[in-house]
Coordinates of C-alpha atoms in Angstrom, one line a residue:
M1 CA 21.2 -57.5 -55.1
S2 CA 20.5 -57.3 -58.5
K3 CA 17.5 -55.3 -60.4
R4 CA 15.2 -58.4 -60.9
D5 CA 16.0 -59.2 -56.9
F6 CA 15.0 -55.8 -55.7
Q7 CA 11.9 -55.4 -58.3
N8 CA 10.5 -59.0 -56.5
E9 CA 11.4 -58.3 -52.7
M10 CA 9.6 -55.0 -54.0
N11 CA 6.3 -57.0 -55.2
K12 CA 6.3 -59.2 -52.0
V13 CA 6.2 -56.1 -50.1
A14 CA 3.6 -54.3 -52.2
E15 CA 1.6 -57.4 -51.9
S16 CA 1.8 -58.4 -48.4
S17 CA 0.8 -54.5 -47.7
A18 CA -2.3 -54.9 -50.1
N19 CA -3.4 -58.1 -48.4
L20 CA -2.9 -56.6 -44.6
L21 CA -4.8 -53.3 -45.7
V22 CA -7.4 -55.8 -47.6
D23 CA -8.1 -57.9 -44.2
N24 CA -7.8 -54.9 -42.1
I25 CA -10.7 -53.5 -44.3
L26 CA -12.9 -56.5 -44.1
R27 CA -12.7 -57.3 -40.2
K28 CA -13.7 -53.2 -39.8
H29 CA -16.7 -53.9 -41.8
N30 CA -17.3 -57.3 -40.2
V31 CA -17.6 -59.3 -43.1
K32 CA -17.2 -63.0 -43.3
L33 CA -16.0 -64.9 -46.2
D34 CA -17.8 -67.7 -47.4
K35 CA -16.1 -70.1 -49.3
N36 CA -19.3 -71.5 -51.2
S37 CA -20.8 -68.1 -52.1
L38 CA -20.3 -67.4 -55.4
S39 CA -22.0 -68.5 -58.2
A40 CA -20.7 -70.6 -61.1
S41 CA -21.6 -67.6 -63.8
Q42 CA -19.1 -65.6 -61.1
K43 CA -16.6 -67.9 -60.9
Q44 CA -16.4 -68.2 -64.6
H45 CA -16.2 -64.4 -64.6
L46 CA -13.6 -63.9 -62.4
R47 CA -11.3 -66.8 -64.0
K48 CA -11.6 -65.3 -67.2
L49 CA -10.4 -61.4 -65.4
V50 CA -7.7 -63.4 -63.7
K51 CA -6.1 -64.7 -67.1
D52 CA -6.7 -61.3 -68.8
L53 CA -4.7 -59.6 -65.9
Q54 CA -2.5 -62.5 -66.2
A55 CA -2.2 -61.4 -69.9
T56 CA -1.6 -57.8 -69.1
A57 CA 0.7 -57.9 -67.0
E58 CA 2.9 -60.4 -69.1
R59 CA 2.7 -58.2 -72.3
L60 CA 3.6 -55.7 -69.9
Q61 CA 6.8 -57.4 -68.8
R62 CA 7.7 -58.4 -72.1
E63 CA 7.5 -54.4 -73.5
Y64 CA 9.7 -53.5 -70.3
K65 CA 12.5 -56.1 -70.7
K66 CA 12.3 -54.9 -74.4
E67 CA 13.2 -51.2 -73.5
E68 CA 15.4 -52.2 -70.7
K69 CA 17.6 -54.0 -74.1
N70 CA 17.1 -50.9 -75.9
K71 CA 18.6 -48.9 -73.6

C-alpha cells in the first residue's frame, strides 16, 4: 500500500468517525435537522466558509508535497 493510499484510507476512517460522533451527539440531544432551516445569508456564509477551508486544505497539501520532494 502506497503512502497516498494509506492517507486516503486514514481520511476515510477519520471522516466516518467524525460523522458517527456528530450523529450520536445530535441524537443524544434530540436534534431534528430541517432541510430549509437556514436563511440565505447563512447559506452564503457557509459557502464562503467551505471555500476558505478548501483553499486552506489545498495550500497545506501543496506545502506537504513540497516538503516531501525536498527530503
